[in-house]
Coordinates of C-alpha atoms and ligand atoms in Angstrom, one line a residue:
M382 CA 0.0 0.0 0.0
T383 CA 1.4 3.4 -1.0
E384 CA 0.7 6.8 0.2
T385 CA -1.7 7.4 -2.7
T386 CA -3.7 4.2 -2.2
P387 CA -7.2 5.5 -1.6
L388 CA -9.0 4.6 1.6
L389 CA -11.9 3.4 -0.5
A390 CA -12.4 2.7 -4.2
M391 CA -15.7 1.6 -5.7
R392 CA -15.4 0.7 -9.4
G393 CA -18.0 0.1 -12.0
I394 CA -20.8 -0.4 -9.5
C395 CA -24.1 -1.4 -11.2
K396 CA -27.3 -1.9 -9.3
Y397 CA -30.5 -2.6 -11.1
F398 CA -34.1 -2.8 -9.8
G399 CA -35.8 -4.5 -12.6
A400 CA -35.3 -2.3 -15.6
N401 CA -34.3 0.7 -13.4
K402 CA -30.6 1.3 -13.4
A403 CA -30.3 2.9 -10.0
N404 CA -26.5 2.8 -10.3
D405 CA -24.8 2.5 -13.7
S406 CA -21.0 1.9 -13.7
V407 CA -20.4 4.2 -10.8
D408 CA -16.8 4.9 -9.6
L409 CA -16.2 6.5 -6.3
T410 CA -12.8 7.3 -4.6
L411 CA -12.4 8.3 -1.0
H412 CA -9.1 9.4 0.4
R413 CA -8.0 9.6 4.1
G414 CA -9.1 12.9 5.5
D415 CA -11.7 13.4 2.8
I416 CA -15.2 14.7 3.4
L417 CA -16.8 13.8 0.1
G418 CA -20.2 15.3 -0.7
L419 CA -22.5 13.1 -2.7
L420 CA -25.1 15.2 -4.5
G421 CA -27.8 14.5 -7.0
E422 CA -31.5 14.8 -7.7
N423 CA -34.1 12.8 -5.9
G424 CA -33.8 9.2 -7.2
A425 CA -30.3 9.8 -8.7
G426 CA -29.0 6.7 -6.9
K427 CA -27.1 8.1 -3.9
T428 CA -28.7 6.0 -1.2
T429 CA -28.5 2.9 -3.4
L430 CA -24.8 3.4 -3.9
M431 CA -24.2 3.7 -0.1
N432 CA -26.4 0.7 0.5
V433 CA -24.2 -1.3 -1.8
L434 CA -21.1 -0.1 0.2
F435 CA -22.8 -1.0 3.5
G436 CA -23.9 -4.4 2.3
T437 CA -27.6 -3.7 2.3
Y438 CA -27.8 -4.4 -1.4
A439 CA -25.5 -6.6 -3.4
A440 CA -24.2 -4.9 -6.5
D441 CA -25.0 -6.5 -9.9
E442 CA -21.6 -5.6 -11.1
G443 CA -18.5 -3.8 -9.9
A444 CA -15.8 -4.1 -7.3
I445 CA -14.9 -2.5 -4.0
E446 CA -11.4 -2.0 -2.5
I447 CA -10.6 -0.8 0.9
E448 CA -7.1 0.4 1.5
G449 CA -6.0 -1.2 -1.7
E450 CA -7.5 -4.6 -0.8
P451 CA -10.4 -6.1 -2.7
V452 CA -13.3 -6.8 -0.4
T453 CA -16.6 -8.6 -0.7
I454 CA -19.4 -7.0 1.3
H455 CA -22.6 -9.0 1.4
T456 CA -24.0 -7.9 4.7
S457 CA -23.8 -4.9 7.0
A458 CA -21.7 -7.2 9.3
D459 CA -19.2 -7.6 6.5
A460 CA -19.2 -3.8 6.0
I461 CA -18.7 -3.1 9.7
A462 CA -15.9 -5.7 9.9
R463 CA -14.2 -3.8 7.0
G464 CA -14.5 -0.5 8.9
V465 CA -17.5 0.9 7.1
G466 CA -20.2 2.6 9.2
M467 CA -23.5 4.1 8.0
V468 CA -25.9 6.4 9.8
H469 CA -29.3 6.1 8.2
Q470 CA -31.9 8.7 8.2
H471 CA -34.1 6.5 10.2
F472 CA -32.1 5.5 13.2
H473 CA -31.6 1.9 14.2
L474 CA -31.4 2.3 17.9
V475 CA -33.2 0.4 20.7
Q476 CA -35.4 3.1 22.2
R477 CA -35.7 1.7 25.7
H478 CA -32.0 1.0 26.1
T479 CA -29.4 3.4 27.4
V480 CA -26.5 4.8 25.4
I481 CA -24.2 2.1 26.7
G482 CA -26.8 -0.6 26.1
N483 CA -27.1 0.4 22.5
L484 CA -23.3 0.6 22.1
M485 CA -23.0 -3.0 23.4
V486 CA -25.9 -4.5 21.3
G487 CA -24.5 -7.4 19.4
Q488 CA -21.8 -7.8 22.0
K489 CA -24.2 -10.0 24.0
G490 CA -23.1 -13.2 25.6
R491 CA -20.2 -11.7 27.4
Y492 CA -22.0 -8.7 28.8
G493 CA -20.1 -8.5 32.0
L494 CA -19.4 -5.6 34.3
L495 CA -15.8 -5.4 32.9
D496 CA -17.1 -5.1 29.3
R497 CA -19.5 -2.4 30.5
A498 CA -16.7 -0.4 32.1
A499 CA -14.6 -0.8 29.0
A500 CA -17.4 0.4 26.8
K501 CA -17.9 3.4 29.0
K502 CA -14.2 4.2 28.8
R503 CA -14.2 3.9 25.0
L504 CA -17.4 6.0 24.7
A505 CA -15.7 8.8 26.8
E506 CA -12.6 8.6 24.5
I507 CA -14.8 8.8 21.4
G508 CA -16.5 11.8 22.9
E509 CA -13.2 13.5 23.5
E510 CA -11.6 12.7 20.3
Y511 CA -14.4 13.4 17.9
N512 CA -16.6 16.0 19.7
L513 CA -19.4 13.4 20.3
H514 CA -20.2 13.8 23.9
L515 CA -22.9 11.5 25.3
D516 CA -24.2 10.6 28.7
P517 CA -23.7 6.8 28.9
N518 CA -26.7 6.3 31.1
A519 CA -29.2 8.3 29.1
V520 CA -32.2 6.4 27.7
V521 CA -32.5 6.7 24.0
S522 CA -36.3 7.4 23.9
R523 CA -35.6 10.6 26.0
M524 CA -32.8 11.9 23.9
T525 CA -33.2 14.6 21.2
V526 CA -32.8 13.7 17.6
G527 CA -29.4 15.3 17.6
E528 CA -28.2 13.2 20.5
Q529 CA -29.6 10.0 18.9
Q530 CA -27.6 10.8 15.8
R531 CA -24.5 11.4 17.8
L532 CA -25.0 7.9 19.3
E533 CA -25.4 6.4 15.9
I534 CA -22.1 7.9 14.9
A535 CA -20.4 6.9 18.2
K536 CA -21.7 3.3 17.7
A537 CA -20.2 3.1 14.2
L538 CA -16.8 4.4 15.6
Y539 CA -17.1 2.0 18.6
R540 CA -17.3 -0.8 16.1
G541 CA -14.1 0.5 14.4
A542 CA -15.4 2.5 11.4
R543 CA -12.8 4.3 9.3
I544 CA -15.3 5.1 6.6
L545 CA -18.4 6.8 7.7
I546 CA -21.5 7.3 5.5
L547 CA -24.0 10.0 6.5
D548 CA -27.2 9.9 4.4
E549 CA -28.9 13.3 4.8
P550 CA -27.9 13.6 8.4
T551 CA -28.8 17.3 8.7
A552 CA -32.3 16.9 7.4
V553 CA -33.5 16.2 11.0
L554 CA -31.2 18.6 12.8
T555 CA -31.6 22.2 14.0
P556 CA -28.9 24.5 12.6
Q557 CA -27.1 24.4 16.0
E558 CA -27.1 20.6 16.0
A559 CA -25.8 20.6 12.4
E560 CA -22.9 22.8 13.6
G561 CA -22.1 20.1 16.2
L562 CA -22.2 17.4 13.6
F563 CA -19.9 19.3 11.4
R564 CA -17.4 19.7 14.2
A565 CA -17.5 15.9 14.7
M566 CA -17.0 15.4 10.9
R567 CA -14.0 17.6 10.9
S568 CA -12.5 15.8 13.8
L569 CA -13.0 12.5 12.0
A570 CA -11.3 13.8 8.8
A571 CA -8.4 15.2 10.9
K572 CA -7.9 11.7 12.2
D573 CA -7.5 10.4 8.6
M574 CA -10.9 8.8 8.3
G575 CA -13.1 9.3 5.3
V576 CA -16.6 10.7 5.4
I577 CA -19.3 10.5 2.7
F578 CA -21.9 13.2 3.2
I579 CA -25.3 13.3 1.4
S580 CA -27.4 16.4 1.6
H581 CA -29.7 18.5 -0.5
K582 CA -28.7 21.6 1.4
L583 CA -26.1 22.9 -1.0
Y584 CA -24.6 25.6 1.3
E585 CA -23.9 22.8 3.9
V586 CA -22.2 20.7 1.3
R587 CA -20.1 23.7 0.2
E588 CA -19.2 24.4 3.8
I589 CA -18.2 21.0 5.0
T590 CA -16.8 19.0 2.1
N591 CA -13.5 19.1 0.3
R592 CA -14.6 17.2 -2.7
M593 CA -18.0 16.5 -4.4
M594 CA -19.5 13.9 -6.6
I595 CA -22.6 14.6 -8.5
M596 CA -25.0 11.8 -9.8
R597 CA -27.8 12.0 -12.2
Q598 CA -30.0 9.0 -13.2
G599 CA -27.7 6.5 -11.8
V600 CA -24.6 7.9 -13.4
V601 CA -21.7 10.1 -12.0
T602 CA -21.9 13.3 -14.0
S603 CA -19.1 15.2 -12.3
T604 CA -16.5 15.0 -9.6
L605 CA -15.0 18.2 -8.4
D606 CA -12.9 19.8 -5.8
N607 CA -14.7 22.2 -3.5
S608 CA -13.7 25.7 -4.4
A609 CA -14.9 29.2 -3.6
D610 CA -16.3 29.9 -7.0
L611 CA -18.9 27.1 -6.7
T612 CA -22.2 28.8 -5.9
D613 CA -25.4 27.1 -4.8
R614 CA -26.9 27.9 -8.1
R615 CA -24.0 26.4 -10.1
L616 CA -24.1 23.3 -8.0
G617 CA -27.9 23.0 -8.4
E618 CA -27.5 23.4 -12.2
L619 CA -24.8 20.7 -12.3
M620 CA -27.2 18.4 -10.4
C621 CA -30.4 19.1 -12.4
G622 CA -28.7 19.4 -15.7
H623 CA -30.6 22.6 -16.5
E624 CA -30.8 26.2 -15.4
L625 CA -32.6 27.0 -12.2
K626 CA -35.1 29.8 -11.9
P627 CA -36.0 30.6 -8.4
P628 CA -39.7 31.5 -8.1
V629 CA -40.6 35.1 -7.6
K630 CA -43.3 36.1 -5.1
P631 CA -45.7 38.6 -6.8
P632 CA -47.4 41.2 -4.6
S633 CA -50.3 39.6 -2.8
E634 CA -54.0 40.4 -2.8
R635 CA -55.0 39.5 0.7
G636 CA -58.6 38.6 1.2
G637 CA -60.7 37.7 4.2
P638 CA -59.6 35.3 6.9
L639 CA -59.9 31.6 6.0
L640 CA -58.6 30.2 9.3
K641 CA -58.7 31.9 12.7
L642 CA -57.1 30.4 15.8
E643 CA -58.1 32.3 18.9
G644 CA -56.5 31.8 22.3
I645 CA -55.6 28.1 21.8
F646 CA -54.2 26.2 24.7
A647 CA -53.2 22.7 23.7
G648 CA -50.9 19.7 24.2
G649 CA -49.1 18.7 27.3
S650 CA -51.6 18.8 30.2
E651 CA -54.4 21.2 31.0
D652 CA -52.2 22.7 33.7
R653 CA -49.1 22.8 31.6
P654 CA -50.1 23.1 28.0
V655 CA -47.5 23.2 25.2
L656 CA -49.3 25.8 23.1
K657 CA -50.2 28.8 25.3
D658 CA -52.8 31.4 24.2
F659 CA -52.0 30.9 20.5
S660 CA -53.8 33.2 18.2
L661 CA -53.2 33.6 14.4
D662 CA -55.2 34.3 11.3
V663 CA -54.5 33.1 7.8
H664 CA -56.1 35.0 5.0
A665 CA -57.1 34.3 1.5
G666 CA -54.1 34.8 -0.8
E667 CA -51.6 34.6 2.0
I668 CA -48.7 32.4 3.0
V669 CA -48.0 32.5 6.7
G670 CA -44.6 31.1 7.8
I671 CA -44.1 29.6 11.2
A672 CA -40.5 30.0 12.3
G673 CA -39.0 28.4 15.3
V674 CA -36.7 25.6 16.5
S675 CA -38.5 22.3 16.4
G676 CA -40.2 21.3 19.6
N677 CA -41.5 24.7 20.5
G678 CA -45.1 23.7 19.8
Q679 CA -45.0 23.2 16.0
K680 CA -46.3 19.7 16.2
E681 CA -49.2 20.6 18.6
L682 CA -50.1 23.6 16.4
A683 CA -50.3 21.4 13.3
D684 CA -52.2 18.7 15.1
V685 CA -54.8 21.2 16.4
I686 CA -55.3 22.7 12.9
A687 CA -55.6 19.2 11.4
G688 CA -58.1 18.1 14.0
V689 CA -55.9 15.4 15.5
L690 CA -55.4 17.2 18.9
Q691 CA -58.3 18.7 20.9
P692 CA -57.4 22.0 22.4
H693 CA -57.9 22.5 26.2
A694 CA -59.3 26.0 25.4
G695 CA -59.6 28.4 22.6
R696 CA -61.5 28.5 19.3
M697 CA -60.9 27.6 15.7
V698 CA -62.8 29.2 12.9
I699 CA -62.6 27.9 9.4
D700 CA -64.1 30.1 6.6
G701 CA -66.3 31.9 9.0
Q702 CA -67.6 28.9 10.7
A703 CA -66.6 28.1 14.3
I704 CA -65.6 24.5 14.9
D705 CA -66.8 23.3 18.2
H706 CA -65.6 19.8 18.0
P707 CA -62.7 19.6 15.6
S708 CA -61.9 16.1 14.3
V709 CA -59.8 15.0 11.4
D710 CA -62.9 14.4 9.2
V711 CA -64.6 17.7 10.1
V712 CA -61.5 19.8 9.5
K713 CA -60.7 18.0 6.2
K714 CA -64.3 18.5 5.0
M715 CA -64.0 22.2 5.7
G716 CA -61.0 22.4 3.5
I717 CA -57.9 22.0 5.5
G718 CA -55.1 20.0 3.8
R719 CA -52.1 18.8 5.7
V720 CA -48.7 17.5 4.8
P721 CA -47.2 16.1 8.0
E722 CA -43.6 16.5 8.9
D723 CA -42.8 12.9 9.4
R724 CA -43.6 11.3 6.1
M725 CA -42.7 7.8 7.1
V726 CA -44.7 7.7 10.3
T727 CA -47.9 9.8 9.9
G728 CA -47.8 10.5 6.2
L729 CA -47.5 7.2 4.3
I730 CA -47.8 3.5 4.9
T731 CA -44.6 2.3 3.2
T732 CA -45.7 -1.3 2.8
L733 CA -48.8 -0.4 0.7
P734 CA -48.7 0.3 -3.1
L735 CA -48.0 3.9 -4.0
S736 CA -51.5 4.2 -5.6
D737 CA -53.2 3.4 -2.3
N738 CA -51.1 5.9 -0.5
M739 CA -51.9 8.6 -3.0
V740 CA -55.6 8.4 -2.2
L741 CA -55.5 7.2 1.4
P742 CA -57.1 10.1 3.1
R743 CA -60.0 10.3 0.6
I744 CA -60.5 6.7 -0.3
N745 CA -64.1 6.8 0.8
E746 CA -64.9 9.9 -1.3
R747 CA -65.9 10.3 -4.9
P748 CA -64.6 9.6 -7.4
F749 CA -62.5 7.0 -5.6
S750 CA -65.4 5.2 -4.2
R751 CA -69.1 5.2 -5.1
H752 CA -71.9 3.6 -3.1
G753 CA -69.2 1.9 -0.9
L754 CA -67.4 0.4 -3.9
I755 CA -63.8 1.3 -4.7
N756 CA -63.3 2.6 -8.2
R757 CA -59.9 1.3 -9.2
G758 CA -60.0 3.0 -12.6
A759 CA -60.6 6.4 -11.1
I760 CA -57.7 5.9 -8.6
R761 CA -55.3 4.8 -11.3
K762 CA -56.1 7.7 -13.5
F763 CA -55.7 10.2 -10.6
V764 CA -52.4 8.7 -9.4
K765 CA -50.9 8.7 -12.9
E766 CA -51.8 12.3 -13.4
Q767 CA -50.2 13.3 -10.1
I768 CA -47.0 11.3 -10.9
E769 CA -46.8 13.1 -14.2
R770 CA -47.5 16.5 -12.8
F771 CA -45.0 16.3 -9.9
S772 CA -42.4 14.3 -11.9
I773 CA -42.4 11.6 -9.2
K774 CA -39.8 9.0 -10.1
T775 CA -41.2 5.6 -9.7
A776 CA -41.2 2.3 -11.6
G777 CA -45.0 2.4 -11.6
I778 CA -48.1 3.1 -9.6
D779 CA -48.3 -0.3 -8.0
V780 CA -44.8 -0.4 -6.5
R781 CA -44.4 -0.7 -2.8
T782 CA -44.3 2.9 -1.5
G783 CA -41.1 2.2 0.5
T784 CA -39.1 1.7 -2.7
L785 CA -39.4 5.3 -3.7
S786 CA -36.4 7.6 -2.9
G787 CA -36.8 9.9 0.1
G788 CA -37.5 13.0 -2.0
N789 CA -39.9 11.3 -4.2
L790 CA -41.9 10.2 -1.2
Q791 CA -42.2 13.8 -0.1
K792 CA -43.3 14.8 -3.6
A793 CA -46.0 12.1 -3.5
L794 CA -47.4 13.5 -0.2
L795 CA -47.5 17.1 -1.5
A796 CA -49.1 16.0 -4.7
R797 CA -51.8 14.1 -2.7
E798 CA -52.8 17.2 -0.7
L799 CA -52.5 19.8 -3.4
A800 CA -54.7 17.7 -5.7
F801 CA -57.7 18.4 -3.4
D802 CA -57.2 22.1 -3.6
P803 CA -57.4 22.8 0.1
L804 CA -58.8 26.1 1.3
V805 CA -55.8 26.2 3.7
L806 CA -52.8 24.0 3.2
L807 CA -50.8 23.2 6.2
V808 CA -47.3 21.9 5.5
A809 CA -44.4 21.1 7.9
Q810 CA -40.9 21.0 6.6
P811 CA -42.2 20.7 3.1
T812 CA -38.9 20.5 1.2
R813 CA -36.9 18.5 3.7
G814 CA -35.0 15.9 1.6
I815 CA -36.0 17.2 -1.8
D816 CA -33.6 18.4 -4.4
V817 CA -33.2 22.1 -5.4
G818 CA -35.1 21.6 -8.6
A819 CA -38.0 20.0 -6.9
M820 CA -37.9 22.5 -4.1
E821 CA -38.4 25.3 -6.6
F822 CA -41.3 23.4 -8.1
V823 CA -42.9 22.9 -4.7
H824 CA -42.5 26.5 -3.8
R825 CA -44.2 27.5 -7.0
Q826 CA -47.1 25.3 -6.1
F827 CA -47.6 27.1 -2.8
L828 CA -47.4 30.5 -4.6
E829 CA -49.9 29.3 -7.0
Q830 CA -52.3 28.4 -4.2
R831 CA -51.8 31.8 -2.9
A832 CA -52.5 33.4 -6.2
R833 CA -55.7 31.5 -6.4
G834 CA -56.9 33.0 -3.1
R835 CA -56.1 30.1 -0.9
G836 CA -54.2 30.2 2.3
V837 CA -51.0 28.3 3.1
I838 CA -49.2 27.8 6.4
V839 CA -45.6 26.7 6.2
I840 CA -43.9 25.4 9.3
S841 CA -40.2 25.3 8.6
E842 CA -36.8 25.5 10.3
D843 CA -35.3 26.7 7.0
L844 CA -35.4 30.5 7.2
E845 CA -34.4 30.9 3.6
E846 CA -37.5 28.9 2.7
L847 CA -39.7 31.0 4.9
F848 CA -38.3 34.3 3.5
T849 CA -38.9 33.1 0.0
L850 CA -42.5 32.2 0.6
S851 CA -44.1 34.0 3.4
D852 CA -46.2 37.2 3.5
R853 CA -46.0 37.2 7.3
I854 CA -43.7 35.2 9.6
A855 CA -44.9 34.2 13.1
V856 CA -42.1 33.1 15.4
L857 CA -42.9 30.4 17.8
Y858 CA -41.0 30.0 21.1
E859 CA -42.0 27.8 24.0
G860 CA -45.5 27.4 22.7
K861 CA -46.1 31.2 22.4
I862 CA -46.0 33.6 19.5
M863 CA -43.1 35.9 20.0
A864 CA -44.1 38.2 17.1
V865 CA -45.7 38.2 13.8
L866 CA -43.6 40.1 11.3
P867 CA -44.5 41.2 7.8
A868 CA -42.1 39.6 5.3
A869 CA -40.5 43.0 4.6
E870 CA -39.5 43.4 8.2
A871 CA -38.2 39.9 8.8
T872 CA -34.4 39.7 8.7
S873 CA -32.7 36.5 9.6
Q874 CA -31.1 38.2 12.6
K875 CA -34.4 39.4 14.0
V876 CA -36.1 36.1 13.4
G877 CA -33.1 34.2 14.8
L878 CA -33.2 36.2 18.0
L879 CA -37.0 35.8 18.4
M880 CA -36.5 32.0 17.9
A881 CA -34.1 32.0 20.8
G882 CA -36.6 33.8 23.0
Y883 CA -35.5 37.4 22.8
R884 CA -38.8 39.3 22.6
E885 CA -37.0 42.7 22.4
A886 CA -35.9 41.8 18.9
A887 CA -39.3 42.5 17.6
Ligands
ATP643 N1 -35.6 -1.5 -2.8 C1 -35.9 -0.9 -4.0 N2 -36.7 -1.5 -4.9 C2 -36.9 -0.9 -6.1 N3 -36.5 0.3 -6.5 C3 -35.6 0.9 -5.6 C4 -35.3 0.4 -4.4 N4 -34.5 1.3 -3.7 C5 -34.3 2.3 -4.6 N5 -35.0 2.1 -5.7 C6 -35.0 3.0 -6.9 O1 -33.7 3.3 -7.2 C7 -33.6 4.7 -7.7 C8 -32.5 5.4 -6.8 O2 -33.0 5.6 -5.5 P1 -32.1 6.2 -4.3 O3 -32.9 6.0 -3.1 O4 -30.8 5.6 -4.4 O5 -32.1 7.7 -4.7 P2 -31.4 9.0 -4.0 O6 -30.4 9.5 -4.9 O7 -31.0 8.5 -2.6 O8 -32.6 10.0 -3.9 P3 -33.1 11.0 -2.7 O9 -32.3 12.2 -2.8 O10 -34.6 11.2 -3.0 O11 -33.0 10.2 -1.4 C9 -35.0 5.3 -7.5 O12 -35.6 5.3 -8.8 C10 -35.7 4.3 -6.6 O13 -37.1 4.3 -6.8
MG644 MG1 -31.6 8.9 -0.7

């Protein structure tokens, strides 16, 4: 092995799903100390390539070398034994176990006190060396998403990873947590490990990587060194293969209120509600952004509006009609559409065919069913139209929903709700995990709803997104509205301070 032998070389990797070439002769080289950004449109084949490296899928063709040595990786155990670790977007942790318990999973059989002490010692070392501090006795179910992710990384390192794959790790993190992750990634690279980083947030990729590889339709289209003259726009265009045109927000013609929330107390307990005296109006032709760090009442707010959560007190008025007993059905009938934040848990049933998911909330309505009978023809027609309209990449309408790439799942959810032309559309983190091209498309859809005199509520942690779309931005902090700012007055500094609880900023 010479100095120039790469840490990892994947050569000519092909992976087919039926006729779909998810990876087509892909070459990837990773050197010691590299943080390699893997970029590409939704469905380009990024996760598939990483699943091949981690042994989740067997490649149809191609070879892998680690530190100059040919390796066969058939299972994730093979991958781990070769020093490859992967942190998936959906964590693989035992929720009721502690940090140490999770670290030692698979080490069973000789689970003595000595082993436990050794594991604790190693965890502390990993924490020091790589900026991954964790309380060994914390129970996973009570940890934040950021902490759980740190544990996933620590677990990979504990098992001896030298190559770490991070598949959209920042999609679930607050900006502060993302900074922490980047510190850890830099420490890893400084210790001569290699990191592969997948993200659709181009500014992040520019910030943290030293090299990038761009894929399109299963093929590597470019490999480049990170340099200052690479802008988000240039990167986006390399990814999409065409020019990007960010949507422009025309002046709005605001109409009457479509949704009024008045003095809502909800969530938690009656004594200690999460949402406290929450009041907000959404007007026709208006996009209202809800800014705030996740966990400050966003979920409760969305659940109240969607009729999932009964408020302890307060009133909701939809299109001039007070709703005394909100329920999912009532609220839906009155014209509220919802795209939930967690597409895999509350949004879609991944084991069902795509076509079923696309009509799931309205399966009992016309034209999908008539006189209690399901109309398959109408469903197929509808689903095909939506796939076309949103350019959802799928092998067909009958595929298992879980086989779609992350971004395409999100597009399917959005298509489903928009198709019913809701009076008020409520979306949470609408462009999480979708590529820049698709993001612009989705933003355009919201602006179109606005132009048609509908209302849209966008809950997002992405301030750029809120600034692009919103007419007004409400900042949520500890269940209360800190301020509602007209878009023209909302600067990222002001909103940032309000998000952190500094009311004076308004
Ligand atoms: N298990 C599977 N069965 C069938 N098709 C699959 C499977 N996994 C992935 N695919 C298909 O392979 C292609 C590449 O998907 P992949 O998940 O690798 O994309 P991606 O680049 O990670 O996209 P995203 O940015 O949306 O996560 C897609 O067309 C997808 O539908
Ligand atoms: Mg993916």
